[in-house]
GROMACS .gro file of C-alpha atoms in nm:
model
  203
    1LEU     CA    1   0.000  -0.001   0.000
    2ILE     CA    2   0.281   0.239   0.088
    3ILE     CA    3   0.452   0.161  -0.241
    4VAL     CA    4   0.130   0.240  -0.428
    5LEU     CA    5   0.098   0.568  -0.243
    6LEU     CA    6   0.458   0.658  -0.320
    7LEU     CA    7   0.402   0.578  -0.688
    8ILE     CA    8   0.087   0.795  -0.694
    9ILE     CA    9   0.273   1.083  -0.527
   10ALA     CA   10   0.568   1.045  -0.762
   11TYR     CA   11   0.334   1.041  -1.062
   12GLN     CA   12   0.152   1.357  -0.939
   13PHE     CA   13   0.489   1.524  -0.881
   14PHE     CA   14   0.595   1.428  -1.233
   15ILE     CA   15   0.269   1.570  -1.375
   16ILE     CA   16   0.320   1.895  -1.180
   17LEU     CA   17   0.675   1.926  -1.312
   18LYS     CA   18   0.552   1.860  -1.664
   19LEU     CA   19   0.283   2.124  -1.629
   20LYS     CA   20   0.531   2.375  -1.491
   21GLU     CA   21   0.769   2.301  -1.778
   22LYS     CA   22   0.483   2.339  -2.024
   23ASP     CA   23   0.391   2.674  -1.866
   24LYS     CA   24   0.752   2.787  -1.891
   25MET     CA   25   0.757   2.688  -2.257
   26GLU     CA   26   0.436   2.882  -2.322
   27VAL     CA   27   0.574   3.187  -2.146
   28HIS     CA   28   0.898   3.160  -2.342
   29LYS     CA   29   0.702   3.114  -2.665
   30LYS     CA   30   0.491   3.422  -2.591
   31SER     CA   31   0.804   3.620  -2.512
   32LEU     CA   32   0.959   3.513  -2.843
   33ASN     CA   33   0.640   3.604  -3.029
   34ARG     CA   34   0.637   3.946  -2.856
   35TYR     CA   35   1.005   3.997  -2.943
   36ASP     CA   36   0.943   3.899  -3.307
   37ALA     CA   37   0.647   4.136  -3.326
   38GLN     CA   38   0.854   4.420  -3.174
   39GLN     CA   39   1.141   4.343  -3.407
   40LEU     CA   40   0.910   4.348  -3.707
   41GLN     CA   41   0.758   4.680  -3.594
   42LEU     CA   42   1.103   4.833  -3.549
   43GLU     CA   43   1.209   4.709  -3.896
   44ASN     CA   44   0.893   4.859  -4.049
   45GLU     CA   45   0.953   5.191  -3.867
   46LEU     CA   46   1.315   5.193  -3.981
   47LYS     CA   47   1.210   5.120  -4.339
   48SER     CA   48   0.953   5.400  -4.323
   49ILE     CA   49   1.218   5.645  -4.185
   50GLN     CA   50   1.464   5.547  -4.459
   51GLU     CA   51   1.199   5.596  -4.728
   52SER     CA   52   1.110   5.936  -4.578
   53ASN     CA   53   1.479   6.036  -4.571
   54LYS     CA   54   1.523   5.930  -4.931
   55LYS     CA   55   1.215   6.131  -5.031
   56LEU     CA   56   1.342   6.433  -4.836
   57GLU     CA   57   1.689   6.404  -4.990
   58LYS     CA   58   1.533   6.390  -5.335
   59GLU     CA   59   1.322   6.701  -5.263
   60ILE     CA   60   1.627   6.889  -5.133
   61ASP     CA   61   1.829   6.783  -5.439
   62GLU     CA   62   1.548   6.902  -5.672
   63LYS     CA   63   1.524   7.235  -5.485
   64GLU     CA   64   1.898   7.289  -5.507
   65LYS     CA   65   1.890   7.213  -5.880
   66GLU     CA   66   1.606   7.464  -5.928
   67GLN     CA   67   1.791   7.731  -5.734
   68LYS     CA   68   2.105   7.669  -5.933
   69LYS     CA   69   1.905   7.681  -6.253
   70ILE     CA   70   1.774   8.032  -6.163
   71ALA     CA   71   2.121   8.144  -6.058
   72LEU     CA   72   2.279   8.025  -6.382
   73SER     CA   73   1.997   8.190  -6.580
   74ILE     CA   74   2.088   8.525  -6.419
   75ILE     CA   75   2.456   8.464  -6.498
   76ARG     CA   76   2.380   8.385  -6.865
   77LYS     CA   77   2.159   8.693  -6.892
   78ASN     CA   78   2.432   8.910  -6.742
   79GLU     CA   79   2.684   8.774  -6.989
   80ILE     CA   80   2.456   8.837  -7.288
   81LEU     CA   81   2.381   9.192  -7.177
   82SER     CA   82   2.751   9.260  -7.119
   83LYS     CA   83   2.827   9.135  -7.476
   84LEU     CA   84   2.545   9.355  -7.615
   85LYS     CA   85   2.685   9.656  -7.438
   86ALA     CA   86   3.030   9.591  -7.578
   87GLU     CA   87   2.888   9.539  -7.927
   88ILE     CA   88   2.699   9.867  -7.912
   89GLU     CA   89   3.019  10.049  -7.809
   90ARG     CA   90   3.193   9.889  -8.109
   91ILE     CA   91   2.915   9.997  -8.350
   92LYS     CA   92   2.913  10.351  -8.208
   93SER     CA   93   3.281  10.384  -8.278
   94LYS     CA   94   3.215  10.335  -8.651
   95PRO     CA   95   3.125  10.671  -8.817
   96GLU     CA   96   3.008  10.497  -9.136
   97ASP     CA   97   2.740  10.303  -8.954
   98THR     CA   98   2.387  10.388  -9.068
   99LEU     CA   99   2.232  10.357  -8.719
  100LYS     CA  100   2.149  10.675  -8.539
  101TYR     CA  101   2.350  10.761  -8.232
  102SER     CA  102   2.034  10.836  -8.035
  103ASP     CA  103   1.894  10.490  -8.113
  104LEU     CA  104   2.212  10.328  -7.998
  105ASN     CA  105   2.232  10.541  -7.690
  106THR     CA  106   1.873  10.456  -7.595
  107LEU     CA  107   1.945  10.088  -7.641
  108LYS     CA  108   2.258  10.121  -7.425
  109VAL     CA  109   2.057  10.293  -7.147
  110LEU     CA  110   1.802  10.012  -7.154
  111ILE     CA  111   2.076   9.753  -7.121
  112LEU     CA  112   2.249   9.942  -6.839
  113ASP     CA  113   1.917   9.971  -6.659
  114ASN     CA  114   1.873   9.593  -6.676
  115LEU     CA  115   2.235   9.493  -6.628
  116ASN     CA  116   2.204   9.476  -6.247
  117LEU     CA  117   1.900   9.250  -6.281
  118GLU     CA  118   1.768   9.364  -5.944
  119LYS     CA  119   1.429   9.201  -5.994
  120GLU     CA  120   1.582   8.866  -6.082
  121ARG     CA  121   1.823   8.888  -5.793
  122LYS     CA  122   1.544   8.968  -5.549
  123SER     CA  123   1.343   8.676  -5.686
  124LEU     CA  124   1.642   8.447  -5.639
  125ASP     CA  125   1.694   8.578  -5.283
  126ARG     CA  126   1.328   8.523  -5.197
  127TYR     CA  127   1.325   8.179  -5.362
  128ILE     CA  128   1.640   8.068  -5.175
  129LYS     CA  129   1.503   8.187  -4.844
  130GLU     CA  130   1.167   8.016  -4.894
  131LEU     CA  131   1.330   7.682  -4.986
  132ASN     CA  132   1.608   7.695  -4.726
  133GLU     CA  133   1.435   7.806  -4.407
  134SER     CA  134   1.604   7.536  -4.197
  135PHE     CA  135   1.946   7.618  -4.350
  136PHE     CA  136   1.916   7.988  -4.264
  137HIS     CA  137   1.783   7.902  -3.921
  138ASN     CA  138   2.084   7.678  -3.851
  139LEU     CA  139   2.321   7.933  -4.003
  140GLU     CA  140   2.188   8.222  -3.790
  141LYS     CA  141   2.181   8.003  -3.480
  142LYS     CA  142   2.543   7.892  -3.516
  143TYR     CA  143   2.679   8.218  -3.667
  144PRO     CA  144   2.457   8.500  -3.541
  145ASN     CA  145   2.708   8.772  -3.628
  146LEU     CA  146   2.688   8.719  -4.006
  147THR     CA  147   2.562   9.009  -4.222
  148GLU     CA  148   2.287   8.969  -4.482
  149THR     CA  149   2.547   8.980  -4.760
  150GLU     CA  150   2.749   8.703  -4.588
  151LYS     CA  151   2.434   8.493  -4.549
  152LYS     CA  152   2.361   8.538  -4.919
  153LEU     CA  153   2.717   8.436  -5.003
  154CYS     CA  154   2.669   8.122  -4.787
  155SER     CA  155   2.348   8.032  -4.974
  156LEU     CA  156   2.524   8.067  -5.310
  157LEU     CA  157   2.826   7.865  -5.191
  158ARG     CA  158   2.584   7.596  -5.079
  159LEU     CA  159   2.473   7.565  -5.446
  160LYS     CA  160   2.839   7.489  -5.533
  161LEU     CA  161   2.866   7.793  -5.760
  162THR     CA  162   3.212   7.915  -5.864
  163SER     CA  163   3.353   8.252  -5.758
  164LYS     CA  164   3.296   8.377  -6.112
  165GLU     CA  165   2.931   8.271  -6.108
  166ILE     CA  166   2.875   8.420  -5.762
  167ALA     CA  167   3.042   8.742  -5.878
  168SER     CA  168   2.799   8.769  -6.167
  169ILE     CA  169   2.495   8.718  -5.942
  170MET     CA  170   2.613   8.958  -5.672
  171ASN     CA  171   2.735   9.210  -5.930
  172ILE     CA  172   3.089   9.218  -5.794
  173THR     CA  173   3.428   9.099  -5.922
  174PRO     CA  174   3.557   8.742  -5.873
  175LYS     CA  175   3.844   8.894  -5.667
  176SER     CA  176   3.583   9.051  -5.431
  177VAL     CA  177   3.418   8.710  -5.392
  178GLU     CA  178   3.752   8.552  -5.297
  179VAL     CA  179   3.811   8.826  -5.038
  180SER     CA  180   3.457   8.780  -4.903
  181ARG     CA  181   3.514   8.402  -4.882
  182TYR     CA  182   3.835   8.455  -4.686
  183ARG     CA  183   3.662   8.696  -4.440
  184LEU     CA  184   3.366   8.458  -4.409
  185ARG     CA  185   3.595   8.166  -4.327
  186LYS     CA  186   3.777   8.378  -4.066
  187LYS     CA  187   3.448   8.499  -3.917
  188MET     CA  188   3.309   8.142  -3.897
  189LYS     CA  189   3.642   8.024  -3.747
  190ILE     CA  190   3.681   7.739  -3.993
  191ASP     CA  191   4.011   7.546  -3.984
  192LYS     CA  192   4.243   7.567  -4.283
  193GLN     CA  193   4.210   7.196  -4.359
  194GLU     CA  194   3.830   7.224  -4.378
  195LYS     CA  195   3.650   7.329  -4.695
  196LEU     CA  196   3.419   7.629  -4.653
  197THR     CA  197   3.154   7.489  -4.888
  198LYS     CA  198   3.153   7.154  -4.709
  199VAL     CA  199   3.098   7.320  -4.373
  200ILE     CA  200   2.816   7.529  -4.512
  201ARG     CA  201   2.643   7.231  -4.678
  202LYS     CA  202   2.640   7.045  -4.346
  203LEU     CA  203   2.416   7.310  -4.185
   0.00000   0.00000   0.00000
């Protein structure tokens, strides 16, 4: 009888252990399922962030291309007008030319009036500011002592324009642009080994 009782107790103990083991397995399984679900959610969120970043990068790239397109358009117009002015001076120097001096002079005045392209420059300034709010915000936050002209120079350098192109847009000489770049670098306290354009594009 005692042996039977011991066997029954042993069997019940075995059953209890099995049940506990089964419960542990269920808990572990649920934990794994939760982990897998969380992992999947994180992967989906990461994928969504990456897609958003790609979309944002594409938008920024398109905006930069559009800004550069406007800037180069102003440069080309400046170059054409400068050539026209030079051509008029050449024609005026010829006494045998049939064109009237007053006609040529009027044409010259019209070209000189438009040579600065103030409207186009203001449009470019406005367009750049509208499309680069975060850039100007970061620029002003990190370098609050920059003048409006220096900020404009930064925005044009950000478009990877050459000194000659910037000079045409700002209606100054390439030499003046180089001087302004040097002063800007000094004001922003940029190390000699660092590129000014690279620092600006990181903002």
